Short mmCIF file of C-alpha atoms and ligand atoms in Angstrom, two decimals:
data_model
loop_
_atom_site.label_atom_id
_atom_site.label_comp_id
_atom_site.label_asym_id
_atom_site.label_seq_id
_atom_site.Cartn_x
_atom_site.Cartn_y
_atom_site.Cartn_z
CA MET A 1 134.86 160.41 143.27
CA THR A 2 134.30 157.83 140.38
CA LYS A 3 136.10 154.23 141.79
CA LEU A 4 137.47 152.60 139.40
CA ILE A 5 139.40 149.04 140.45
CA PHE A 6 142.54 148.42 139.09
CA ALA A 7 142.59 144.44 138.55
CA THR A 8 146.54 144.13 139.42
CA GLY A 9 148.33 142.21 142.16
CA ASN A 10 151.10 144.30 141.28
CA LYS A 11 152.32 146.80 144.27
CA GLY A 12 155.10 148.57 141.97
CA LYS A 13 152.36 148.73 139.59
CA LEU A 14 149.47 150.15 142.04
CA LYS A 15 151.73 153.20 143.01
CA GLU A 16 152.36 153.80 139.15
CA VAL A 17 148.55 154.22 138.07
CA LYS A 18 147.55 155.40 141.33
CA LYS A 19 149.92 158.80 140.98
CA ILE A 20 148.92 158.91 137.33
CA PHE A 21 145.13 158.93 137.95
CA ALA A 22 145.98 161.04 141.13
CA ASP A 23 144.80 164.47 139.33
CA THR A 24 140.80 162.99 138.09
CA GLU A 25 138.30 162.59 140.20
CA PHE A 26 138.74 158.64 139.74
CA GLU A 27 139.27 156.85 143.03
CA ILE A 28 141.85 153.92 142.62
CA VAL A 29 140.60 151.30 144.47
CA SER A 30 142.93 147.95 144.78
CA LEU A 31 142.54 144.77 144.88
CA TYR A 32 144.33 145.05 148.56
CA ASP A 33 141.63 147.92 149.21
CA LEU A 34 139.10 144.94 148.62
CA GLY A 35 140.33 142.72 150.74
CA VAL A 36 140.74 139.61 147.46
CA VAL A 37 143.83 139.40 144.94
CA PRO A 38 142.48 136.70 143.13
CA GLU A 39 144.74 134.34 140.84
CA ILE A 40 143.11 134.86 137.74
CA GLU A 41 145.11 132.63 134.41
CA GLU A 42 145.99 134.76 132.17
CA ASN A 43 145.91 132.29 128.82
CA GLY A 44 145.52 135.17 126.10
CA ILE A 45 148.12 135.38 123.55
CA THR A 46 148.21 138.71 123.09
CA TYR A 47 148.61 141.15 125.95
CA ALA A 48 145.36 142.62 125.35
CA GLU A 49 143.76 139.59 125.15
CA ASN A 50 145.25 138.63 128.96
CA ALA A 51 144.61 142.78 130.02
CA LEU A 52 140.93 142.19 129.17
CA ILE A 53 140.45 138.58 130.62
CA LYS A 54 142.28 140.19 133.97
CA ALA A 55 139.41 142.76 133.73
CA LYS A 56 136.32 141.40 133.43
CA ALA A 57 137.21 138.54 136.05
CA ILE A 58 137.58 141.13 138.18
CA TYR A 59 134.15 142.92 136.96
CA GLU A 60 132.61 139.41 136.93
CA ILE A 61 132.79 140.06 141.41
CA TYR A 62 132.26 143.34 142.37
CA LYS A 63 130.14 145.07 139.38
CA LEU A 64 132.37 148.20 139.26
CA PRO A 65 134.36 149.97 136.22
CA VAL A 66 137.73 148.21 136.01
CA ILE A 67 141.22 148.89 134.66
CA ALA A 68 143.35 146.83 134.09
CA ASP A 69 146.80 146.18 132.15
CA ASP A 70 149.33 143.35 130.99
CA SER A 71 153.01 144.34 129.84
CA GLY A 72 156.34 142.30 128.84
CA LEU A 73 159.68 142.91 127.39
CA SER A 74 160.20 142.19 123.90
CA VAL A 75 164.09 141.48 123.27
CA GLU A 76 164.78 141.70 119.73
CA GLN A 77 167.32 139.24 119.36
CA LEU A 78 164.96 136.71 121.16
CA ASN A 79 162.14 137.25 118.42
CA GLY A 80 160.17 139.19 120.71
CA GLU A 81 160.93 136.76 123.83
CA PRO A 82 160.04 136.69 126.85
CA GLY A 83 156.87 138.25 125.47
CA VAL A 84 153.63 138.01 127.36
CA PHE A 85 155.58 135.13 129.30
CA SER A 86 157.56 137.95 131.14
CA ALA A 87 156.72 137.11 134.62
CA ARG A 88 157.79 133.09 134.50
CA TYR A 89 160.43 133.81 132.02
CA ALA A 90 162.75 130.91 134.02
CA GLY A 91 159.94 129.01 134.99
CA GLU A 92 156.45 129.10 137.66
CA ASN A 93 157.13 130.75 140.84
CA CYS A 94 160.41 132.49 140.33
CA THR A 95 161.54 135.90 141.61
CA TYR A 96 162.68 138.81 139.44
CA ASP A 97 166.21 137.94 139.78
CA ASP A 98 165.76 134.49 138.40
CA ASN A 99 164.54 136.27 135.11
CA ASN A 100 166.96 138.52 135.19
CA ARG A 101 169.81 136.09 135.46
CA LYS A 102 167.90 133.41 132.86
CA LEU A 103 167.58 136.65 130.29
CA ILE A 104 171.39 137.87 130.67
CA LYS A 105 172.51 133.91 130.27
CA GLU A 106 170.47 134.06 127.25
CA LEU A 107 171.73 136.71 125.57
CA GLU A 108 175.28 135.78 126.08
CA LYS A 109 175.19 133.59 122.82
CA PHE A 110 174.38 137.71 120.67
CA GLU A 111 176.39 140.65 120.08
CA LYS A 112 175.91 143.64 122.18
CA PRO A 113 173.74 145.98 122.04
CA HIS A 114 170.34 143.65 123.10
CA PHE A 115 168.03 145.97 122.20
CA ALA A 116 164.51 145.48 123.77
CA LYS A 117 160.91 146.91 124.52
CA PHE A 118 158.91 147.26 127.60
CA VAL A 119 155.50 147.16 126.17
CA CYS A 120 151.88 147.56 127.64
CA SER A 121 148.26 147.43 127.12
CA ALA A 122 145.78 148.72 129.76
CA VAL A 123 141.98 148.45 129.38
CA PHE A 124 139.15 149.59 130.97
CA PHE A 125 135.87 147.37 131.36
CA ASN A 126 132.29 148.62 132.96
CA GLY A 127 130.29 145.49 131.97
CA LYS A 128 129.64 146.66 128.56
CA GLU A 129 132.27 149.35 126.85
CA ILE A 130 135.75 148.36 126.45
CA ILE A 131 138.40 150.77 125.71
CA SER A 132 142.18 149.32 124.92
CA THR A 133 145.11 151.58 124.65
CA PHE A 134 148.75 150.59 124.04
CA GLY A 135 152.02 151.77 125.04
CA GLU A 136 156.48 151.01 124.36
CA PHE A 137 159.20 151.92 125.47
CA ASN A 138 162.55 151.29 123.91
CA GLY A 139 166.10 150.94 125.15
CA GLU A 140 168.48 147.71 125.78
CA ILE A 141 169.33 145.31 128.16
CA ILE A 142 172.56 144.92 130.34
CA SER A 143 174.47 142.08 131.54
CA GLU A 144 174.94 143.32 134.98
CA PHE A 145 172.42 144.60 137.81
CA LYS A 146 172.07 148.26 138.09
CA GLY A 147 169.73 150.15 140.63
CA GLU A 148 167.66 149.17 143.62
CA HIS A 149 164.19 151.13 142.46
CA GLY A 150 161.16 149.49 140.17
CA PHE A 151 160.52 146.37 139.64
CA GLY A 152 160.86 143.27 137.31
CA TYR A 153 163.69 143.84 134.62
CA ASP A 154 164.50 147.06 135.36
CA PRO A 155 167.86 146.54 137.02
CA ILE A 156 169.19 145.91 133.88
CA PHE A 157 167.04 147.82 131.19
CA VAL A 158 169.13 150.83 130.47
CA PRO A 159 165.85 153.12 128.40
CA GLN A 160 167.23 155.08 125.13
CA ASN A 161 169.26 157.85 125.50
CA SER A 162 169.96 156.79 129.21
CA ASN A 163 173.32 155.76 130.64
CA ARG A 164 171.17 154.77 134.04
CA THR A 165 168.83 151.35 134.34
CA LEU A 166 165.23 151.94 134.52
CA ALA A 167 165.93 150.83 138.70
CA GLU A 168 168.01 153.93 138.40
CA PHE A 169 165.34 156.06 137.94
CA THR A 170 163.38 157.34 140.59
CA SER A 171 159.62 156.69 140.26
CA GLU A 172 158.43 160.16 139.42
CA GLU A 173 161.14 159.61 136.44
CA LYS A 174 159.26 156.53 135.15
CA ASN A 175 156.12 157.75 135.85
CA LYS A 176 156.87 160.17 133.03
CA VAL A 177 158.47 157.77 130.47
CA SER A 178 156.97 154.27 130.97
CA HIS A 179 155.12 151.57 128.86
CA ARG A 180 152.55 151.89 131.29
CA ALA A 181 152.79 155.71 131.64
CA ILE A 182 151.94 156.16 128.24
CA ALA A 183 149.13 153.43 127.99
CA PHE A 184 147.30 154.68 131.00
CA GLU A 185 147.66 158.26 130.22
CA LYS A 186 146.35 157.55 127.30
CA LEU A 187 143.24 155.20 128.91
CA LYS A 188 142.65 158.57 131.52
CA GLU A 189 142.50 160.79 128.19
CA LYS A 190 140.15 158.24 126.49
CA LEU A 191 137.83 158.01 129.76
CA LEU A 192 137.23 161.95 130.59
CA GLN A 193 136.65 162.47 126.37
CA THR A 194 134.17 159.63 126.24
CA LYS A 195 132.37 159.72 129.80
CA ILE A 196 131.27 156.46 129.55
CA TYR A 197 132.57 155.73 132.67
CA GLY A 198 130.03 154.47 135.65
P1 IMP B 1 152.02 141.71 134.08
O1 IMP B 1 151.73 141.77 135.69
O2 IMP B 1 151.29 139.93 133.89
O3 IMP B 1 151.70 142.50 133.47
O4 IMP B 1 153.72 140.53 133.58
C1 IMP B 1 153.99 141.47 133.62
C2 IMP B 1 155.99 140.89 133.99
O5 IMP B 1 156.40 142.06 132.89
C3 IMP B 1 156.35 141.33 135.08
O6 IMP B 1 156.01 140.34 135.98
C4 IMP B 1 157.86 142.08 134.60
O7 IMP B 1 158.14 140.98 134.88
C5 IMP B 1 157.53 142.88 133.50
N1 IMP B 1 157.37 143.80 133.71
C6 IMP B 1 156.41 144.60 132.84
N2 IMP B 1 156.30 145.86 133.16
C7 IMP B 1 157.91 146.31 133.86
C8 IMP B 1 158.35 147.25 134.48
O8 IMP B 1 157.76 148.52 134.06
N3 IMP B 1 159.66 147.22 134.45
C9 IMP B 1 160.30 145.65 134.83
N4 IMP B 1 159.37 145.22 134.65
C10 IMP B 1 158.40 144.66 134.11
#
């Protein structure tokens, strides 16, 4: 097995990405497995920059191949907000519920539907090579919370062509269609094709 560290402290993402790589020779090692989940300042202005900042920071500690991602929600009527600030939309140390409530409030002044998309930039870094991929997932924001699965904005995000929120999808269903699934499936394919890992 080839070890790949996944540079995230988010257990929801970890579960999703472990499943994506389950049919490969890559063993996804989490920061929890390594015992340290460092706070990394994400001061890039794009998702791709932030993903690479995380991957490089973790590579510098362990000197092992790393994968990382940065993701967020882009709402059309808010000109792409909350974007790279999705995790901290309602302020430092806010909860997912705080963010969801703030978004619903901000959208009250606009007509429905509130079109939005989740975006994800995934990256591989092994000290030399960088591979980047991107995934998008379209839907709309609704003004009530529904469902118990997932994390973040899932309870208020209804994917295109669905009548359920993403929090009403099982993790298996979400993992087939999400922005992160698309980005990491592409990353997996590129890694298998290029064989530069290690
Ligand atoms: P990141 O951990 O820096 O990539 O920040 C991502 C933030 O975007 C999360 O804290 C969530 O608020 C939001 N987000 C990203 N992906 C998802 C998803 O799959 N479902 C719900 N919210 C998400």
